[in-house]
Amino acid sequence: MSDFRLSSPAVARNRDPILAILRHVLPERGEVLEIASGTGEHVAYFAAQLPGLNWQPTDPSDDALASITAWRDAGGWPNLLVPLRLDAEEDVWPVDRAAAIVCINMIHISPWEATQGLMRGAERLLPSGAPMVLYGPYHQAGVPLAPSNAAFDASLKARDPRWGLRDLETVLALARTHGLRCEEVTAMPANNLTVVLRRD
């Protein structure tokens, strides 16, 4: 029997630091929409660790959707929902509400239009006071870029010139235009950041 589960080594390194932040910013109940779930390892782990929440994984990729489904089937978590195809750039999403949104490692591995669509979607879906949690590497004003992040940025742009690390201040300014204020920015392992936004 084929195993469609994909795996990323970075997940084992960052899932617990991300989980620690999720524990204190997510609501106790409700549906968490994960945008760009990728392999599905993060959402499977979070569903297991936070059973009071229902987790809705999404991704635009067929391979990712197959991997998420395989992780879900292997774990049997009742609060991990069937993955949905969702392209953040599009204005029509297969969900119309969420208690929270989580987006890990998408903003730098996608065109800027995906980040714009993410912010529009958060404005549509999230009620007042609800969080959106972003994770990944960024350029920060006044903070030298770590050599590993500079190399990563160059490799992303070589793969697709529309990709690359974004300026955090530009992302936060875009968020503000969609009714999302920055609540906290936390330094994470391997020169990444977790950014918590709240819907006004």
Tab-separated table of C-alpha atoms in Angstrom:
chain	number	residue	atom	x	y	z
A	1	MET	CA	0.000	0.000	0.000
A	2	SER	CA	1.424	3.389	-0.983
A	3	ASP	CA	2.265	5.900	1.745
A	4	PHE	CA	1.695	9.433	0.456
A	5	ARG	CA	2.990	11.102	3.620
A	6	LEU	CA	5.603	13.740	2.859
A	7	SER	CA	8.013	14.927	5.538
A	8	SER	CA	10.028	18.064	6.194
A	9	PRO	CA	12.950	17.918	8.677
A	10	ALA	CA	12.223	21.487	9.793
A	11	VAL	CA	8.860	20.466	11.266
A	12	ALA	CA	10.428	18.437	14.087
A	13	ARG	CA	12.589	21.444	14.986
A	14	ASN	CA	9.930	24.147	14.986
A	15	ARG	CA	6.628	22.486	15.859
A	16	ASP	CA	7.008	22.746	19.652
A	17	PRO	CA	8.111	26.411	19.689
A	18	ILE	CA	5.165	27.239	17.409
A	19	LEU	CA	2.820	25.151	19.572
A	20	ALA	CA	3.877	27.084	22.677
A	21	ILE	CA	2.682	30.308	21.055
A	22	LEU	CA	-0.503	28.733	19.711
A	23	ARG	CA	-1.405	27.542	23.204
A	24	HIS	CA	-1.630	31.102	24.517
A	25	VAL	CA	-3.096	32.918	21.491
A	26	LEU	CA	-5.677	30.508	20.052
A	27	PRO	CA	-9.198	30.280	21.479
A	28	GLU	CA	-10.136	27.221	23.509
A	29	ARG	CA	-12.808	26.147	21.038
A	30	GLY	CA	-13.636	26.683	17.390
A	31	GLU	CA	-12.204	25.960	13.969
A	32	VAL	CA	-8.638	26.851	13.076
A	33	LEU	CA	-8.015	27.329	9.361
A	34	GLU	CA	-4.488	26.464	8.294
A	35	ILE	CA	-3.431	28.081	5.025
A	36	ALA	CA	-0.763	26.278	2.954
A	37	SER	CA	-0.585	23.158	5.121
A	38	GLY	CA	2.170	21.629	2.990
A	39	THR	CA	3.088	18.130	4.144
A	40	GLY	CA	0.382	18.189	6.830
A	41	GLU	CA	2.817	17.399	9.640
A	42	HIS	CA	2.231	20.653	11.503
A	43	VAL	CA	-1.549	20.466	11.434
A	44	ALA	CA	-1.526	16.787	12.445
A	45	TYR	CA	0.721	17.566	15.424
A	46	PHE	CA	-1.329	20.572	16.492
A	47	ALA	CA	-4.582	18.612	16.197
A	48	ALA	CA	-3.134	15.939	18.488
A	49	GLN	CA	-1.852	18.485	21.024
A	50	LEU	CA	-4.876	20.825	20.981
A	51	PRO	CA	-7.873	18.469	20.825
A	52	GLY	CA	-10.393	21.142	21.838
A	53	LEU	CA	-9.987	22.824	18.458
A	54	ASN	CA	-11.081	21.599	15.041
A	55	TRP	CA	-8.300	21.974	12.474
A	56	GLN	CA	-9.050	22.652	8.817
A	57	PRO	CA	-5.973	22.069	6.623
A	58	THR	CA	-5.784	23.527	3.126
A	59	ASP	CA	-3.342	23.673	0.229
A	60	PRO	CA	-3.465	24.308	-3.532
A	61	SER	CA	-1.133	21.376	-4.352
A	62	ASP	CA	-2.350	17.869	-5.206
A	63	ASP	CA	0.755	16.307	-3.631
A	64	ALA	CA	0.251	18.292	-0.449
A	65	LEU	CA	-3.430	17.366	-0.217
A	66	ALA	CA	-2.520	13.684	-0.631
A	67	SER	CA	0.131	13.968	2.083
A	68	ILE	CA	-2.210	15.765	4.498
A	69	THR	CA	-4.852	13.088	3.914
A	70	ALA	CA	-2.293	10.349	4.576
A	71	TRP	CA	-1.146	11.945	7.858
A	72	ARG	CA	-4.776	12.372	8.878
A	73	ASP	CA	-5.595	8.746	8.075
A	74	ALA	CA	-2.526	7.492	9.932
A	75	GLY	CA	-3.337	9.439	13.094
A	76	GLY	CA	-7.101	9.147	13.189
A	77	TRP	CA	-7.568	12.460	15.021
A	78	PRO	CA	-11.293	13.277	15.078
A	79	ASN	CA	-10.610	17.030	15.186
A	80	LEU	CA	-8.463	17.011	12.020
A	81	LEU	CA	-10.817	17.717	9.132
A	82	VAL	CA	-10.585	16.555	5.534
A	83	PRO	CA	-8.161	18.881	3.700
A	84	LEU	CA	-9.550	21.394	1.237
A	85	ARG	CA	-8.020	22.864	-1.888
A	86	LEU	CA	-7.405	26.568	-1.277
A	87	ASP	CA	-5.279	29.049	-3.193
A	88	ALA	CA	-4.690	32.107	-1.009
A	89	GLU	CA	-4.516	34.375	-4.069
A	90	GLU	CA	-8.146	33.667	-4.950
A	91	ASP	CA	-11.031	35.676	-3.517
A	92	VAL	CA	-13.342	32.670	-3.214
A	93	TRP	CA	-12.290	30.249	-0.475
A	94	PRO	CA	-14.003	26.941	0.397
A	95	VAL	CA	-14.675	28.200	3.951
A	96	ASP	CA	-16.496	31.339	5.054
A	97	ARG	CA	-15.555	31.637	8.727
A	98	ALA	CA	-12.836	30.640	11.189
A	99	ALA	CA	-12.044	31.220	14.845
A	100	ALA	CA	-8.353	31.600	13.942
A	101	ILE	CA	-5.973	31.304	10.991
A	102	VAL	CA	-2.490	29.746	11.028
A	103	CYS	CA	-0.068	30.165	8.118
A	104	ILE	CA	3.391	28.601	8.340
A	105	ASN	CA	6.145	29.119	5.756
A	106	MET	CA	3.981	30.408	2.934
A	107	ILE	CA	4.660	34.122	2.621
A	108	HIS	CA	8.249	33.722	1.372
A	109	ILE	CA	7.519	30.688	-0.849
A	110	SER	CA	4.759	32.268	-2.916
A	111	PRO	CA	4.103	35.386	-4.991
A	112	TRP	CA	3.273	38.585	-3.121
A	113	GLU	CA	-0.265	38.224	-4.456
A	114	ALA	CA	-0.704	35.219	-2.135
A	115	THR	CA	0.057	37.382	0.899
A	116	GLN	CA	-2.373	40.000	-0.352
A	117	GLY	CA	-5.016	37.297	-0.749
A	118	LEU	CA	-4.230	35.934	2.720
A	119	MET	CA	-4.907	39.316	4.293
A	120	ARG	CA	-8.144	39.762	2.325
A	121	GLY	CA	-9.262	36.315	3.420
A	122	ALA	CA	-8.476	36.997	7.065
A	123	GLU	CA	-10.488	40.206	6.893
A	124	ARG	CA	-13.469	38.273	5.460
A	125	LEU	CA	-13.351	35.249	7.744
A	126	LEU	CA	-12.139	36.315	11.168
A	127	PRO	CA	-14.444	37.834	13.789
A	128	SER	CA	-13.299	40.764	15.896
A	129	GLY	CA	-10.504	39.775	18.281
A	130	ALA	CA	-9.619	36.558	16.429
A	131	PRO	CA	-5.932	35.790	15.792
A	132	MET	CA	-3.935	35.044	12.681
A	133	VAL	CA	-0.544	33.451	13.362
A	134	LEU	CA	2.230	33.694	10.756
A	135	TYR	CA	5.566	31.857	10.904
A	136	GLY	CA	8.636	32.192	8.722
A	137	PRO	CA	11.750	34.292	7.971
A	138	TYR	CA	11.549	38.020	7.270
A	139	HIS	CA	13.673	41.077	6.627
A	140	GLN	CA	13.458	43.368	9.677
A	141	ALA	CA	14.407	47.041	9.614
A	142	GLY	CA	17.615	47.594	11.542
A	143	VAL	CA	18.287	43.872	12.001
A	144	PRO	CA	21.116	42.381	9.905
A	145	LEU	CA	19.965	39.429	7.817
A	146	ALA	CA	21.470	36.173	9.058
A	147	PRO	CA	23.793	34.565	6.471
A	148	SER	CA	21.590	31.462	6.354
A	149	ASN	CA	18.520	33.595	5.607
A	150	ALA	CA	20.401	35.572	2.956
A	151	ALA	CA	21.378	32.323	1.243
A	152	PHE	CA	17.832	31.025	1.563
A	153	ASP	CA	16.445	34.239	0.066
A	154	ALA	CA	18.821	33.956	-2.903
A	155	SER	CA	17.872	30.311	-3.480
A	156	LEU	CA	14.156	31.134	-3.392
A	157	LYS	CA	14.550	33.935	-5.932
A	158	ALA	CA	16.599	31.620	-8.150
A	159	ARG	CA	13.717	29.129	-8.126
A	160	ASP	CA	11.085	31.797	-8.769
A	161	PRO	CA	11.802	35.538	-8.932
A	162	ARG	CA	8.370	36.203	-7.389
A	163	TRP	CA	9.450	34.424	-4.182
A	164	GLY	CA	11.730	35.591	-1.390
A	165	LEU	CA	11.844	36.947	2.147
A	166	ARG	CA	9.441	39.847	2.685
A	167	ASP	CA	9.991	43.004	4.686
A	168	LEU	CA	8.127	42.494	7.960
A	169	GLU	CA	7.093	46.155	8.070
A	170	THR	CA	5.536	45.842	4.585
A	171	VAL	CA	3.568	42.754	5.634
A	172	LEU	CA	2.335	44.471	8.807
A	173	ALA	CA	1.336	47.581	6.860
A	174	LEU	CA	-0.685	45.419	4.476
A	175	ALA	CA	-2.302	43.655	7.436
A	176	ARG	CA	-3.379	47.004	8.915
A	177	THR	CA	-5.203	47.916	5.713
A	178	HIS	CA	-7.313	44.769	6.241
A	179	GLY	CA	-8.177	45.385	9.877
A	180	LEU	CA	-5.403	43.258	11.385
A	181	ARG	CA	-3.163	44.729	14.067
A	182	CYS	CA	0.159	43.275	15.162
A	183	GLU	CA	-0.028	41.901	18.694
A	184	GLU	CA	3.409	40.337	19.035
A	185	VAL	CA	6.507	39.289	17.120
A	186	THR	CA	8.538	36.448	18.646
A	187	ALA	CA	12.016	35.302	17.615
A	188	MET	CA	12.045	31.583	16.825
A	189	PRO	CA	14.671	28.904	16.077
A	190	ALA	CA	16.735	29.135	12.874
A	191	ASN	CA	16.215	32.900	12.471
A	192	ASN	CA	12.462	32.692	11.946
A	193	LEU	CA	9.697	34.809	13.478
A	194	THR	CA	6.193	34.117	14.701
A	195	VAL	CA	3.874	37.073	14.091
A	196	VAL	CA	0.523	37.249	15.874
A	197	LEU	CA	-2.098	39.503	14.284
A	198	ARG	CA	-5.550	40.288	15.712
A	199	ARG	CA	-8.673	41.245	13.822
A	200	ASP	CA	-9.984	44.649	14.899
